[in-house]
Coordinates of C-alpha atoms and ligand atoms in Angstrom, one line a residue:
X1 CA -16.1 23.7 -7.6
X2 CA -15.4 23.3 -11.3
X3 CA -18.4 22.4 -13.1
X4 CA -17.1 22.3 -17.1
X5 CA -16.2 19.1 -18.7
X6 CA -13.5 18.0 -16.4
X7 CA -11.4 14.8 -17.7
X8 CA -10.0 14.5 -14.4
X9 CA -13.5 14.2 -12.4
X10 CA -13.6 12.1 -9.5
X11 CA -15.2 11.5 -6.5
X12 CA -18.6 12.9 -8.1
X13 CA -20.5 9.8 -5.9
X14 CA -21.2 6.6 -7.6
X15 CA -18.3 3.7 -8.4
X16 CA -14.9 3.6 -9.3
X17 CA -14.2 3.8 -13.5
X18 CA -11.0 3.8 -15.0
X19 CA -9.9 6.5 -17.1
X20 CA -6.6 7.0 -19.3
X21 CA -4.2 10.0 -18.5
X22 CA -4.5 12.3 -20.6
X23 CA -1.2 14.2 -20.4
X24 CA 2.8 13.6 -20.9
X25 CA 4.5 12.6 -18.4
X26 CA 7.6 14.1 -19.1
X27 CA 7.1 17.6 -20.8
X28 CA 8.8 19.1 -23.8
X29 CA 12.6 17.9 -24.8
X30 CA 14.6 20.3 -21.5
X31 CA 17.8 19.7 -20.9
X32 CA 18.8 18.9 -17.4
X33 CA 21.0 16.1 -14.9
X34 CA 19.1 13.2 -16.2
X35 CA 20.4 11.0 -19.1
X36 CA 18.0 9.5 -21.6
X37 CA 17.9 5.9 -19.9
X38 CA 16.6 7.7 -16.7
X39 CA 14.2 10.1 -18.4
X40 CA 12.6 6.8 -20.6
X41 CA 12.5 4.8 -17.1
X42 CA 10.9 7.5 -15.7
X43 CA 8.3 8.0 -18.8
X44 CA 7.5 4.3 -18.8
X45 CA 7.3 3.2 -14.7
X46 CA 6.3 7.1 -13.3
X47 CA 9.4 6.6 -11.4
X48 CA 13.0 6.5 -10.7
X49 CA 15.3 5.9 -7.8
X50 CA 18.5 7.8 -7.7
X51 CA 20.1 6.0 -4.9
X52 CA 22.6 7.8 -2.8
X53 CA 22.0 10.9 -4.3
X54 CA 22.9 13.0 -1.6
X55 CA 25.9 11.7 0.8
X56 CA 25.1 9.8 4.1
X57 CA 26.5 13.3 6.2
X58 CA 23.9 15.5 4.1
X59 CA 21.5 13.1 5.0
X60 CA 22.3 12.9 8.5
X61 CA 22.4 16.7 8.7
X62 CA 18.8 16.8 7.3
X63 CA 17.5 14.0 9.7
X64 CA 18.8 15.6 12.7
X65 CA 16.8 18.4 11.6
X66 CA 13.8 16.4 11.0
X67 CA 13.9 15.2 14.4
X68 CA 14.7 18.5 16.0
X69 CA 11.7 19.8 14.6
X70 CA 9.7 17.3 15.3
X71 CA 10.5 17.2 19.1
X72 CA 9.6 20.6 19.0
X73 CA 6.6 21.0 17.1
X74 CA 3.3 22.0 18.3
X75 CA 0.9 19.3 18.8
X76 CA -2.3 21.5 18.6
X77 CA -1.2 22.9 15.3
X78 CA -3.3 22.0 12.1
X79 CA 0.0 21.4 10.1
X80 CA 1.0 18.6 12.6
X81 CA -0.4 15.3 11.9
X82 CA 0.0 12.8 14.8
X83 CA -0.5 9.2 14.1
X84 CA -4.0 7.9 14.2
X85 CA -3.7 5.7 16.7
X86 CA -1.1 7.5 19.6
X87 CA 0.3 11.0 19.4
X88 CA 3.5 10.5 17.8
X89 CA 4.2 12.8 15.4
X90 CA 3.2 11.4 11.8
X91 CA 4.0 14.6 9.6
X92 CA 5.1 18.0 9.2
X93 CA 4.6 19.8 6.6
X94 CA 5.3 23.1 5.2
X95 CA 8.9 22.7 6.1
X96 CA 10.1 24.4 2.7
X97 CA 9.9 28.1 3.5
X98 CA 13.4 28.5 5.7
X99 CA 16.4 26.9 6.8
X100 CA 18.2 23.6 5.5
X101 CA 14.8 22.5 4.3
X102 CA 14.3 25.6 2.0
X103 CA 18.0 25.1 0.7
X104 CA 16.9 21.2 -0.1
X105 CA 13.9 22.5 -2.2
X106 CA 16.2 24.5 -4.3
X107 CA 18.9 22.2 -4.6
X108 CA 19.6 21.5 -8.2
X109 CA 19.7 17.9 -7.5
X110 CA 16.2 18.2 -7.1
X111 CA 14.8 21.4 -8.6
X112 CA 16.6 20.5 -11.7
X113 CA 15.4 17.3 -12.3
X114 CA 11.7 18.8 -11.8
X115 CA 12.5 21.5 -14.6
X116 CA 13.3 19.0 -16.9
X117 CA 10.8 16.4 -16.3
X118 CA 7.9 19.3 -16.0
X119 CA 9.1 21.2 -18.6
X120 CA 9.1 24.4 -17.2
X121 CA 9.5 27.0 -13.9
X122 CA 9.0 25.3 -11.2
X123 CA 7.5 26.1 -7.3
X124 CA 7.0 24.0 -4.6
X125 CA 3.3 23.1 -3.9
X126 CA 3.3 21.3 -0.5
X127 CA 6.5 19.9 1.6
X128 CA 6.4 17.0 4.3
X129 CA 8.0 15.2 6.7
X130 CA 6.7 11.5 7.0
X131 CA 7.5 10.1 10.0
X132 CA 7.1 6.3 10.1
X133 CA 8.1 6.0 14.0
X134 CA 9.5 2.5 14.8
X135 CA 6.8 0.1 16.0
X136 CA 4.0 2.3 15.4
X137 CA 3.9 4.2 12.3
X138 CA 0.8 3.4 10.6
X139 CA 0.1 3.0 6.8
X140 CA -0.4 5.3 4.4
X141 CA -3.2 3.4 2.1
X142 CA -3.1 3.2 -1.8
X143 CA -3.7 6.6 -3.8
X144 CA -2.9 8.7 -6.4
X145 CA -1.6 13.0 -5.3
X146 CA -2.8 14.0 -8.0
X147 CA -6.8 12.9 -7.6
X148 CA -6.2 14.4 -4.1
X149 CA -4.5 17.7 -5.4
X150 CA -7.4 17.9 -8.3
X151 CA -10.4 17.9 -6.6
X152 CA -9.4 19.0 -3.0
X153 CA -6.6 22.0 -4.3
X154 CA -7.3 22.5 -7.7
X155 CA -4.3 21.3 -9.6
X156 CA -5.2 21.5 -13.4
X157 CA -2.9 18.7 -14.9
X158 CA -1.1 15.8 -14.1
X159 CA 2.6 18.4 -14.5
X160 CA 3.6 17.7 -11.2
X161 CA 5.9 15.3 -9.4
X162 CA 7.3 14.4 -6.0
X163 CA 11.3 14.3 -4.6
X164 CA 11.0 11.6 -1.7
X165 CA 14.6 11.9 -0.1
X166 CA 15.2 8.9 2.4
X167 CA 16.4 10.0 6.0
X168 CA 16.4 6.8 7.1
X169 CA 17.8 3.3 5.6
X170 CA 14.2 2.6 4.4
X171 CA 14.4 -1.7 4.0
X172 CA 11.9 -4.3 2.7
X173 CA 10.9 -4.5 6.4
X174 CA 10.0 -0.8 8.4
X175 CA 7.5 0.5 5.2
X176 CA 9.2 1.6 2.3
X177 CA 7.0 3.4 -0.3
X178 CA 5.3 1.3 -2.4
X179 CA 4.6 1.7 -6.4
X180 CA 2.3 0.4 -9.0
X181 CA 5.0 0.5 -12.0
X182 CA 3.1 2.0 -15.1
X183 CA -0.1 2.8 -13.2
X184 CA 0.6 6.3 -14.1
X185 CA -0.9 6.1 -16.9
X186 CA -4.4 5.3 -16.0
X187 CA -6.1 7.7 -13.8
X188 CA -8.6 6.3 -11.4
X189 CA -12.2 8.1 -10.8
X190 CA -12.9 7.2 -7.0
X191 CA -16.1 6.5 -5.4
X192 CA -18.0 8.9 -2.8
X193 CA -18.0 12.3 -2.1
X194 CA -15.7 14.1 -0.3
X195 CA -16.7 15.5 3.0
X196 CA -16.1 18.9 4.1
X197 CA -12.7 19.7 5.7
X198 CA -11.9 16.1 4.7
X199 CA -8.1 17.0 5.4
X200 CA -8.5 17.1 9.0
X201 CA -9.2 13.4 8.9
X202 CA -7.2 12.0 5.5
X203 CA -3.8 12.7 6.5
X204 CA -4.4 10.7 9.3
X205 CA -6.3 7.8 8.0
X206 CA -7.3 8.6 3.9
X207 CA -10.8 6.7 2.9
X208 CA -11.9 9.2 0.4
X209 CA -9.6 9.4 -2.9
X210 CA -8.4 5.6 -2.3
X211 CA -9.2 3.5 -4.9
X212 CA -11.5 0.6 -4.4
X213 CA -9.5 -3.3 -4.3
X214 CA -10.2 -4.5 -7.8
X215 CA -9.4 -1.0 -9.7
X216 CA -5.7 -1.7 -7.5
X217 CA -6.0 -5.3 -8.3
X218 CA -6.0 -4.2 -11.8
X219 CA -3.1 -1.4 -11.7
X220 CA -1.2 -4.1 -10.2
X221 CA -1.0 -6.6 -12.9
X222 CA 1.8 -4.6 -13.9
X223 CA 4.0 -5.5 -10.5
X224 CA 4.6 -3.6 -7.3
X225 CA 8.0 -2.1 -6.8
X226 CA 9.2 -1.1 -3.0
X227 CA 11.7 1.8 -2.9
X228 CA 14.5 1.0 -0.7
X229 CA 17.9 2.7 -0.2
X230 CA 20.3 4.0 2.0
X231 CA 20.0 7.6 3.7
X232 CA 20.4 10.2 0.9
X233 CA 18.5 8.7 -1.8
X234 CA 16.1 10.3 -3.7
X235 CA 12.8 8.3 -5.9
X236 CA 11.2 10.7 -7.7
X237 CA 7.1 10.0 -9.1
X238 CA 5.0 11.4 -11.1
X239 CA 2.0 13.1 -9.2
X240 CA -0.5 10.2 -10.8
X241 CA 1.8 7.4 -9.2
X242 CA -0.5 4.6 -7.4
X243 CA 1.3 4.7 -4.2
X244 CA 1.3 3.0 -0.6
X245 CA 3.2 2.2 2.2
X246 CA 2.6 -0.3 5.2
X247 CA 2.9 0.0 8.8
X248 CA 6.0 0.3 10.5
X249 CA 6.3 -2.5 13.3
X250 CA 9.9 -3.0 13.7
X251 CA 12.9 -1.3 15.7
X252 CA 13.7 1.0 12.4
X253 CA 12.4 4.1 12.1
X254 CA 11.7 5.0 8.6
X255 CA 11.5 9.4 8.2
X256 CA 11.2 10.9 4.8
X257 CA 10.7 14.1 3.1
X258 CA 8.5 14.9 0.7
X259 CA 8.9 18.0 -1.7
X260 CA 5.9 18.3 -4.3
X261 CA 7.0 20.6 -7.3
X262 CA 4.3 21.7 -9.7
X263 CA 4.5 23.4 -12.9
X264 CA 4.2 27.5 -12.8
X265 CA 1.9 27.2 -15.6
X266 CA 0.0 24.7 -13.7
X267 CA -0.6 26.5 -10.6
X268 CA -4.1 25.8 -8.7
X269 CA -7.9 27.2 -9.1
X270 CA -10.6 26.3 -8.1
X271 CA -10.6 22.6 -6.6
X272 CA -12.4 20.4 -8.8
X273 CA -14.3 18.5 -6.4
X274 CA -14.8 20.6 -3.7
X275 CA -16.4 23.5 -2.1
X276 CA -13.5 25.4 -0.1
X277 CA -9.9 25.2 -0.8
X278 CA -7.3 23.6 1.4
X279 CA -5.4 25.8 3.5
X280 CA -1.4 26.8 2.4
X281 CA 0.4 24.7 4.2
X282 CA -1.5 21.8 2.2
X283 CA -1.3 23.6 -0.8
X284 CA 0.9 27.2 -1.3
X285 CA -1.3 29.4 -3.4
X286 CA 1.2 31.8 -3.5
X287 CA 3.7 31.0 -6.8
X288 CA 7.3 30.9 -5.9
X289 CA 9.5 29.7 -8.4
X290 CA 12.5 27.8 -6.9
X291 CA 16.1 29.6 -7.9
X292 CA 16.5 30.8 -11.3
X293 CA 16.9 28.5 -14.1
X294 CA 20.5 28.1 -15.0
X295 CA 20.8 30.2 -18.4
Ligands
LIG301 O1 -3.6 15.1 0.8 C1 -2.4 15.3 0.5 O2 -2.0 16.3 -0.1 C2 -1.4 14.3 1.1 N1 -2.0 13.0 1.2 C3 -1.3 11.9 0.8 C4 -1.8 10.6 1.3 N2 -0.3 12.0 0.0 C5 0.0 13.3 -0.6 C6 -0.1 14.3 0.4 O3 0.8 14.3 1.3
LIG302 FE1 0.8 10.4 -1.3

C-alpha cells in the first residue's frame, strides 16, 4: 500500500467525497485517426462512439471466436468469471496475448486512437470478454476502472482508456453500456475498505469501489447516455468514466470486448489501497507496448 499524499485515495473507510480529476484527459497535441470534433467530444463527455468501425464480417469473425472460446473455457479457472447467479460464462479475460484477439489489440483502429488520446507508447493492461448471455446476464453496477485499477493494481494516473468493440447488436433493450456524460471529471472517493482478494468476488457482483446513490445521483445531473450500435462498433472511455450496464432479460445476447490500454509511462506500483497486487491476467505487470508507432 501507498502511504504518501495520494490525490486519488479511496476506499480508506469512512463515506463517499467527491474529488475533481486532477489530470488531462486527452494528453499532449499527437497526431493520430481522430479529427478535432472527435478528440473535443471525447475531452468534454470521456467518450466517443465510432459506430461501425470495423465491418459486420470482422465482427462476426471475432464473435465466433468469442464464443468458441467461451464454450471451451475452463470453468475452474480464476480468469473465468461465471455469472453470479448460474454458471454461464460472464467473462474472459486475458484474451490479448495470441490469436485474432492479439491482432485486435494492435490494430491501428484501436491502438492508434489510444496513442493519440494517451499521448504516448501504449500496452495493454487487462483484456475481456463480457458476456451478457440472453435472459440471464446480470448487471454490471455503476463504477469508475480507474478507482478499481488505483487502489487494487496500482495505476498511478487517470492516462488510461478503454476500446469496447460490440459483438453483438447491443440495443436500448439487452444491456448496453451505460455512461455518465462529463462525470469524468470528478473522481469519486468510495466508502469501506476493500477486502482481501476482493477480485474473486467483484467481477461477479462489485460492492466495493461503487459509488454510493446520491454521489451517482449527482454525476448524473449531467444525463445518462446508452451506447448502442451495430456489430463492429467501437465506444471508446476514459478510464474515470462512471459506467454501468443492466441485466440482460431478453432473447439477444449482448458479447463485448474490452481492451484496457494504459500509458507506458503510467505502468502500475504498488496498489494504492491494498495489500497484495492483483494477479496478471487482471492486470499485466509485464510492459508490452502494442506495434511500433508509425514514424
Ligand atoms: O476490476 C476490474 O478490473 C474490472 N471490473 C469492472 C467492473 N470493470 C473493469 C474491469 O473489468
Ligand atoms: Fe468497468
Amino acid at each position: 500500500m501507498t502511504t504518501a499524499h495520494d490525490p486519488y485515495a479511496s476506499r480508506v473507510g469512512g463515506t463517499a467525497e467527491l474529488a475533481r480529476r486532477e489530470d488531462p484527459v486527452v494528453w499532449g497535441a499527437r497526431s493520430g485517426p481522430l479529427d478535432r470534433a472527435q478528440l473535443q467530444q471525447y475531452e468534454t463527455n470521456g467518450f466517443l462512439v465510432c459506430r461501425s468501425l470495423f465491418s459486420a464480417t470482422e465482427a462476426r469473425a471475432l464473435l465466433a471466436e468469442s464464443e468458441r472460446a467461451a464454450a471451451a473455457a475452463d470453468r475452474s479457472r480464476e480468469d473465468v468469471i461465471l455469472e453470479p447467479h448460474g454458471d454461464a460464462v460472464r467473462s474472459l479475460f486475458r484474451v490479448h496475448r495470441e490469436g485474432v484477439f492479439a491482432r485486435l489489440a494492435g490494430d491501428d483502429r484501436l491502438a492508434a486512437v489510444a496513442r493519440q488520446i494517451l499521448g504516448d507508447e501504449v500496452y495493454i493492461h487487462q483484456s475481456r470478454i463480457n458476456f451478457k448471455p440472453a435472459f440471464e446476464g446480470a448487471p454490471f453496477s455503476w463504477h469508475s476502472d480507474f478507482e478499481t485499477w488505483h487502489v487494487e493494481d496500482g495505476m498511478p494516473r487517470m492516462r488510461a482508456l478503454s476500446a469496447s468493440l460490440l459483438l453483438t447488436e447491443n440495443t436500448e433493450h439487452n444491456g448496453p453500456l451505460l455512461v455518465l456524460p462529463g462525470s469524468h471529471r470528478w473522481y469519486v472517493r468510495c466508502a469501506g475498505i476493500t477486502p482481501p482478494e476482493h477480485y474473486k468476488v467483484s467481477l461477479r457482483q462489485q460492492e466495493y469501489g461503487s459509488p454510493d446513490p446520491a454521489s451517482i445521483t449527482r454525476l448524473a445531473e449531467q444525463g445518462i447516455a446508452s451506447v448502442t450500435g451495430p456489430p463492429g462498433t467501437v465506444v471508446f472511455f476514459d478510464s474515470n468514466l462512471m459506467h454501468a450496464s443492466a441485466g440482460n432479460i431478453t432473447p439477444l445476447p449482448r458479447h463485448n470486448i474490452f481492451l484496457v490500454y494504459n500509458a507506458v509511462s503510467n505502468a502500475l506500483g504498488t496498489p494504492f489501497g491494498t495489500s497484495a497486487p492483483r494477479p496478471d491476467f487482471l492486470a499485466e505487470r509485464a510492459v508490452v507496448p502494442v506495434g511500433a508507432a508509425s514514424p
